[in-house]
PDB file of C-alpha atoms in Angstrom:
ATOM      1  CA  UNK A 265    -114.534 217.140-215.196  1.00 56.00           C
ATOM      2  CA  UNK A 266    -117.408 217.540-213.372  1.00 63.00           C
ATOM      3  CA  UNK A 267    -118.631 214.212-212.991  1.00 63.00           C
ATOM      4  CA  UNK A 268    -115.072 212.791-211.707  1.00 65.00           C
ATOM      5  CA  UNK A 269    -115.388 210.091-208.966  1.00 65.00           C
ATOM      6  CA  UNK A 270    -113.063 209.952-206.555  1.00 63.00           C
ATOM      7  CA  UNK A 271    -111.205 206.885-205.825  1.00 59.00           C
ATOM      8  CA  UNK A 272    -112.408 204.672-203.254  1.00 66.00           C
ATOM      9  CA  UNK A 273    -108.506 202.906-202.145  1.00 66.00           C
ATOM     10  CA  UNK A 274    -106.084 205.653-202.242  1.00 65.00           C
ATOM     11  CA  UNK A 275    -102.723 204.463-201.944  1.00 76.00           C
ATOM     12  CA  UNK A 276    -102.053 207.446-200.008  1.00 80.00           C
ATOM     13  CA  UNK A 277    -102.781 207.749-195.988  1.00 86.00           C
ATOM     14  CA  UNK A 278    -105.610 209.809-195.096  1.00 85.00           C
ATOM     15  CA  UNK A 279    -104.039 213.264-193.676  1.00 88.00           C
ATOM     16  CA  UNK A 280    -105.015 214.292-189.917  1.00 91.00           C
ATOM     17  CA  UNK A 281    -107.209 216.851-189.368  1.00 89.00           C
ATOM     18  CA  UNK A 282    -105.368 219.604-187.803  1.00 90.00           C
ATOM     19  CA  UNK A 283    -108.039 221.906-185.388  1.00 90.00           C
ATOM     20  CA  UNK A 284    -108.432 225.918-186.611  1.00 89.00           C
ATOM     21  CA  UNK A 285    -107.022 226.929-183.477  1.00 89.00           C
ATOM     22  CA  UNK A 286    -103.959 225.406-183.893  1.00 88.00           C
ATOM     23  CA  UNK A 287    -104.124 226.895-187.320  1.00 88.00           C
ATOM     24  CA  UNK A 288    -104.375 230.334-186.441  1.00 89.00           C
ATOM     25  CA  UNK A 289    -102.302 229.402-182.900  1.00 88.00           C
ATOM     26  CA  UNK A 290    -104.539 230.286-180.453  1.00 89.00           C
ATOM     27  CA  UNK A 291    -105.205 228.765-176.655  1.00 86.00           C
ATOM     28  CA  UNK A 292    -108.879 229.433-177.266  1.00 85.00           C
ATOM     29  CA  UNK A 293    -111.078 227.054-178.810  1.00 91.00           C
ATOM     30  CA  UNK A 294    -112.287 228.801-182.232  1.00 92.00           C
ATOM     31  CA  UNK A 295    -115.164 226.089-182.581  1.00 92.00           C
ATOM     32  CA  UNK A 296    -116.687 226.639-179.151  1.00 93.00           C
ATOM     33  CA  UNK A 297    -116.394 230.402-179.827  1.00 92.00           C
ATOM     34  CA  UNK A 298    -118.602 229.477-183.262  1.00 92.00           C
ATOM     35  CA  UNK A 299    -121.064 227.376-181.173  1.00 93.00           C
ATOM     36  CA  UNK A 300    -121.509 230.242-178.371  1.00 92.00           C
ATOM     37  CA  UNK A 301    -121.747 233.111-181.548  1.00 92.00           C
ATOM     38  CA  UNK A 302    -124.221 230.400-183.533  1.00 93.00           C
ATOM     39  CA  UNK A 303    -126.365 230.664-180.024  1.00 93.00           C
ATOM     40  CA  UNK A 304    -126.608 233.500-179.192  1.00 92.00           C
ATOM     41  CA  UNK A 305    -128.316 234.596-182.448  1.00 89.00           C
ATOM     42  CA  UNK A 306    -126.118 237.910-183.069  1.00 88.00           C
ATOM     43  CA  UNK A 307    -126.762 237.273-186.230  1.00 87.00           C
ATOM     44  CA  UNK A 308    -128.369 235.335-189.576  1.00 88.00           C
ATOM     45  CA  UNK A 309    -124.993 234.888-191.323  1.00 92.00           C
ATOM     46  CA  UNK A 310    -121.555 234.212-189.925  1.00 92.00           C
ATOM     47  CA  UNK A 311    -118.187 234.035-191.965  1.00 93.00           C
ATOM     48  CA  UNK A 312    -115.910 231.468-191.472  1.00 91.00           C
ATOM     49  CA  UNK A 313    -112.926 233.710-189.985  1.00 93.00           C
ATOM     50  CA  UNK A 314    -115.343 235.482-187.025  1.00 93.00           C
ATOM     51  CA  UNK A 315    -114.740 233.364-184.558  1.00 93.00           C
ATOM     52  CA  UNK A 316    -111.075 233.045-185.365  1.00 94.00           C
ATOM     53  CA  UNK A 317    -110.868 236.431-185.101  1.00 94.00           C
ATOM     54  CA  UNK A 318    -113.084 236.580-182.156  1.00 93.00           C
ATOM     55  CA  UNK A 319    -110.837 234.167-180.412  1.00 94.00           C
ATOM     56  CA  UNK A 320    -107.424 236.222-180.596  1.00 94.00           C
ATOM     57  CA  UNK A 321    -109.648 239.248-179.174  1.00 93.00           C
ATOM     58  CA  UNK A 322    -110.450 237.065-175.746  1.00 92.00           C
ATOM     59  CA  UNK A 323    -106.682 235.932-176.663  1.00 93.00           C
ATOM     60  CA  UNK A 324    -105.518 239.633-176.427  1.00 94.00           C
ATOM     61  CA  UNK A 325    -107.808 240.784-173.567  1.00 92.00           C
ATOM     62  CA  UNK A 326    -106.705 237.977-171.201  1.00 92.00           C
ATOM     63  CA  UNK A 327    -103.114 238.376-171.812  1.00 94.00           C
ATOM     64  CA  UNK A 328    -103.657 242.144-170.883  1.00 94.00           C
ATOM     65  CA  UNK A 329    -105.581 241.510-168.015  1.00 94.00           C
ATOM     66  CA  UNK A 330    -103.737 238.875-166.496  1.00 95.00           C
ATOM     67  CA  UNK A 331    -100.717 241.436-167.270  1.00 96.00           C
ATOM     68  CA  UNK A 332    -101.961 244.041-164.926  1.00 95.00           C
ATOM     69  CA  UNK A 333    -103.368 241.552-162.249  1.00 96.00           C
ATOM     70  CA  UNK A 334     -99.740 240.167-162.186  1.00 96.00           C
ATOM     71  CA  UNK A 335     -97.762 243.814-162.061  1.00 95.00           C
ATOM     72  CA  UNK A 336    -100.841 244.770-159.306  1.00 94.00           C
ATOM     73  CA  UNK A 337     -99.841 241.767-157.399  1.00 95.00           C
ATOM     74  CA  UNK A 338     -95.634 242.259-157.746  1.00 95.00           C
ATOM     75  CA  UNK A 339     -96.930 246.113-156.156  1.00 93.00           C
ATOM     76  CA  UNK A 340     -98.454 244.494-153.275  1.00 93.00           C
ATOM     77  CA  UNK A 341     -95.240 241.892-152.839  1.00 94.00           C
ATOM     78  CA  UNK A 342     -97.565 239.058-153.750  1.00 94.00           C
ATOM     79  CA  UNK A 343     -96.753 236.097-155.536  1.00 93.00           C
ATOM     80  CA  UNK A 344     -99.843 234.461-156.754  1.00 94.00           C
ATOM     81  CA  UNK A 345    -102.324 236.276-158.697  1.00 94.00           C
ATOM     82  CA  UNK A 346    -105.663 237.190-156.791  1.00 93.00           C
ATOM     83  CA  UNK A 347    -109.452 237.897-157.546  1.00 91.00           C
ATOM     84  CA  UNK A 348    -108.744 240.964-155.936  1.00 92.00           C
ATOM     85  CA  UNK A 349    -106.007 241.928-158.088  1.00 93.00           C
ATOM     86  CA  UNK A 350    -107.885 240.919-160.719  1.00 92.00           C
ATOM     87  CA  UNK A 351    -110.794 243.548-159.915  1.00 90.00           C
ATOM     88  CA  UNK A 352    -108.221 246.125-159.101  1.00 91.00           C
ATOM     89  CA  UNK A 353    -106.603 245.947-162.409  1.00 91.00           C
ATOM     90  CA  UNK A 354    -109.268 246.321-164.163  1.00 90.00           C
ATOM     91  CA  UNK A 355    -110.879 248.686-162.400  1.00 90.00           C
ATOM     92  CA  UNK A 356    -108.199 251.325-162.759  1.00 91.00           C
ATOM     93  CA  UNK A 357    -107.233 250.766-166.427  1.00 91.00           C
ATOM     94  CA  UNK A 358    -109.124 253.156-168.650  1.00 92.00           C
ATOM     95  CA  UNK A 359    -110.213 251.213-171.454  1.00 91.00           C
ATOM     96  CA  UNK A 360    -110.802 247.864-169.717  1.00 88.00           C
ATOM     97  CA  UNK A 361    -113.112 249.600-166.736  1.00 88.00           C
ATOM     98  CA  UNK A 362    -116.483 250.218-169.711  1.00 88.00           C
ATOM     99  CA  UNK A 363    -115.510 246.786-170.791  1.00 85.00           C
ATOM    100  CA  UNK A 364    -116.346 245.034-167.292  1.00 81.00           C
ATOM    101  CA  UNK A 365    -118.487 247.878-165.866  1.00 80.00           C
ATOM    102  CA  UNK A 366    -121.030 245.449-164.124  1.00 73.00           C
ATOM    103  CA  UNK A 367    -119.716 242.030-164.649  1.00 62.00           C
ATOM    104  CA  UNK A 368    -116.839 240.806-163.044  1.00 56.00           C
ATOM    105  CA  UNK A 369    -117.295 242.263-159.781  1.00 57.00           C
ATOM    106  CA  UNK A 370    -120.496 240.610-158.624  1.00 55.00           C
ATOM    107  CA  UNK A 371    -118.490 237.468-159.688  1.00 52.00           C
ATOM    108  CA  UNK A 372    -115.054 238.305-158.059  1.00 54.00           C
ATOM    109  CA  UNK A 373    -117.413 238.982-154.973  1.00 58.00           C
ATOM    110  CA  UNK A 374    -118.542 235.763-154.655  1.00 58.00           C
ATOM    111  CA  UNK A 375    -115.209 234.154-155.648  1.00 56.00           C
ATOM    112  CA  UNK A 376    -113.287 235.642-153.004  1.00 56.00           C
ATOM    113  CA  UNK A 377    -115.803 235.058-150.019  1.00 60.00           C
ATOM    114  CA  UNK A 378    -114.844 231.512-148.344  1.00 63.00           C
ATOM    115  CA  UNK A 379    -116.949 228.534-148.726  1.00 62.00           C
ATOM    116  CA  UNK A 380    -119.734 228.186-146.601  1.00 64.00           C
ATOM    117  CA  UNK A 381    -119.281 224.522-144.758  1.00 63.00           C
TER     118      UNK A 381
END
């Protein structure tokens, strides 16, 4: 059995690849979160479910943070999510604020200034 060749013309129609993040339904890309782990050299071996797992973390942390931007932003009588409720909402929650201790506030600073002309 081990030397079996496979046929060249199949009768049957190739099947289409279907991506690992629609496999595991997520919104986040699970091969760009391999490519960024790969690079970043965290470590010499990497299984083949870390970055789908990775992915529903981000997947998990965004849907809580954008949860508490949004209910900070219905306090304020505010329609639209913004950088400042962002900042705010994370900032007061207790497990997120070690999470984005240093950060996302020098970025949200330079977000929310206006453009320079």
């Amino acid at each position: 059995m081990a030397g079996k060749k496979r046929r060249q013309n199949s009768s049957k129609p190739r099947k289409q690849a279907v991506s690992r993040s629609t496999r595991a339904e997520l919104q986040f890309p699970v091969s760009r979160v391999e490519h960024y782990l790969r690079e970043g050299g965290y470590a010499h071996r990497l299984g083949s479910s870390t970055p789908v797992f990775l992915a529903g973390v981000l997947k998990y942390l965004r849907a809580n943070i954008l949860d508490l931007a949004g209910k900070e932003a219905q306090g304020k009588r505010k329609k639209c999510i913004a950088p400042q409720h962002l900042e705010t909402a994370m900032e007061n929650n207790q497990h997120l604020r070690p999470l984005f201790q240093d950060g996302p506030k020098s970025l949200l600073d330079e977000t929310s200034q206006p453009k320079k002309k």
